[in-house]
Amino acid sequence: MDIDDLRKIIHVAKTQNLQHSAKALFTSAGALSKIVKKTEKSLNTQLFDRIGRNIKLNEQGRIFVLHAANLVHDSDQLMSCLLYTSPSPRDQRGS
């Protein structure tokens, strides 16, 4: 699982619907379902309760999404910091 997978799982948790998340994320519901199932398998726990076409976070899922959101935020902050402090290509020519 990577940061992009975490973003997608967080989105699914917010919408509680794979189809709606897929449309918003420009992917397929099947692709999102695979990400969720792969993550659940790697964690050896179910994150969502499936109810027809809707899925709802369970307690383990709420804990996961809380921490995943923190990881995504920290990753975004790191990338912003690195981009802001990186020397421009012109600055590196003289090295």
CSV table of C-alpha atoms in Angstrom, one decimal:
chain,number,residue,atom,x,y,z
A,1,MET,CA,0.0,0.0,0.0
A,2,ASP,CA,1.2,3.5,-0.8
A,3,ILE,CA,0.1,7.0,-0.2
A,4,ASP,CA,-2.1,7.0,-3.2
A,5,ASP,CA,-3.9,3.9,-2.0
A,6,LEU,CA,-4.4,5.6,1.4
A,7,ARG,CA,-5.9,8.6,-0.3
A,8,LYS,CA,-8.3,6.3,-2.2
A,9,ILE,CA,-9.3,4.4,0.9
A,10,ILE,CA,-10.0,7.6,2.8
A,11,HIS,CA,-12.2,8.8,-0.1
A,12,VAL,CA,-14.1,5.6,-0.1
A,13,ALA,CA,-14.6,5.9,3.7
A,14,LYS,CA,-16.0,9.4,3.2
A,15,THR,CA,-18.5,8.5,0.4
A,16,GLN,CA,-19.3,5.0,1.6
A,17,ASN,CA,-19.8,4.1,-2.0
A,18,LEU,CA,-17.2,2.6,-4.4
A,19,GLN,CA,-19.0,3.9,-7.5
A,20,HIS,CA,-19.1,7.5,-6.3
A,21,SER,CA,-15.5,7.4,-5.2
A,22,ALA,CA,-14.4,5.7,-8.5
A,23,LYS,CA,-16.1,8.5,-10.5
A,24,ALA,CA,-14.5,11.2,-8.4
A,25,LEU,CA,-11.1,9.6,-8.5
A,26,PHE,CA,-11.2,8.8,-12.2
A,27,THR,CA,-10.9,5.1,-11.7
A,28,SER,CA,-13.1,2.0,-11.6
A,29,ALA,CA,-15.1,0.7,-8.7
A,30,GLY,CA,-13.3,-2.6,-9.3
A,31,ALA,CA,-9.9,-1.0,-9.0
A,32,LEU,CA,-10.9,0.6,-5.7
A,33,SER,CA,-12.4,-2.7,-4.4
A,34,LYS,CA,-9.0,-4.4,-5.2
A,35,ILE,CA,-7.1,-1.7,-3.2
A,36,VAL,CA,-9.5,-2.1,-0.2
A,37,LYS,CA,-9.3,-5.9,-0.3
A,38,LYS,CA,-5.5,-5.9,-0.8
A,39,THR,CA,-5.1,-3.5,2.2
A,40,GLU,CA,-7.5,-5.6,4.4
A,41,LYS,CA,-5.6,-8.7,3.5
A,42,SER,CA,-2.2,-7.2,4.3
A,43,LEU,CA,-3.5,-5.9,7.6
A,44,ASN,CA,-5.4,-9.2,8.3
A,45,THR,CA,-8.5,-7.3,9.3
A,46,GLN,CA,-11.7,-6.0,7.7
A,47,LEU,CA,-11.9,-2.2,7.4
A,48,PHE,CA,-15.4,-2.0,5.9
A,49,ASP,CA,-18.7,-3.6,6.4
A,50,ARG,CA,-20.3,-4.3,3.1
A,51,ILE,CA,-24.0,-3.5,2.8
A,52,GLY,CA,-25.2,-4.0,-0.8
A,53,ARG,CA,-23.5,-1.4,-2.9
A,54,ASN,CA,-22.6,0.6,0.1
A,55,ILE,CA,-19.7,0.1,2.4
A,56,LYS,CA,-19.3,1.5,5.8
A,57,LEU,CA,-16.2,1.8,8.0
A,58,ASN,CA,-16.2,-0.5,11.0
A,59,GLU,CA,-14.2,0.2,14.2
A,60,GLN,CA,-10.9,-1.1,12.8
A,61,GLY,CA,-11.5,1.0,9.6
A,62,ARG,CA,-12.1,4.1,11.6
A,63,ILE,CA,-8.8,3.6,13.4
A,64,PHE,CA,-7.1,2.9,10.1
A,65,VAL,CA,-8.5,6.0,8.3
A,66,LEU,CA,-7.6,8.2,11.2
A,67,HIS,CA,-4.0,7.2,11.0
A,68,ALA,CA,-4.0,7.0,7.2
A,69,ALA,CA,-5.2,10.6,7.1
A,70,ASN,CA,-2.3,11.6,9.3
A,71,LEU,CA,0.2,9.8,7.1
A,72,VAL,CA,-1.3,11.5,4.0
A,73,HIS,CA,-1.1,14.9,5.6
A,74,ASP,CA,2.5,14.3,6.7
A,75,SER,CA,3.5,13.1,3.3
A,76,ASP,CA,1.9,16.2,1.7
A,77,GLN,CA,3.8,18.4,4.2
A,78,LEU,CA,7.0,16.7,3.4
A,79,MET,CA,6.6,17.1,-0.3
A,80,SER,CA,5.7,20.8,0.1
A,81,CYS,CA,8.7,21.4,2.3
A,82,LEU,CA,11.1,19.6,-0.1
A,83,LEU,CA,9.7,21.4,-3.2
A,84,TYR,CA,9.9,24.8,-1.4
A,85,THR,CA,13.4,24.3,-0.2
A,86,SER,CA,14.9,22.5,-3.3
A,87,PRO,CA,17.4,24.4,-5.3
A,88,SER,CA,16.3,25.3,-8.8
A,89,PRO,CA,18.1,23.5,-11.7
A,90,ARG,CA,19.9,26.8,-12.4
A,91,ASP,CA,21.3,26.7,-8.9
A,92,GLN,CA,22.7,23.2,-9.4
A,93,ARG,CA,24.6,24.0,-12.7
A,94,GLY,CA,27.6,25.5,-11.0
A,95,SER,CA,28.2,22.4,-8.8
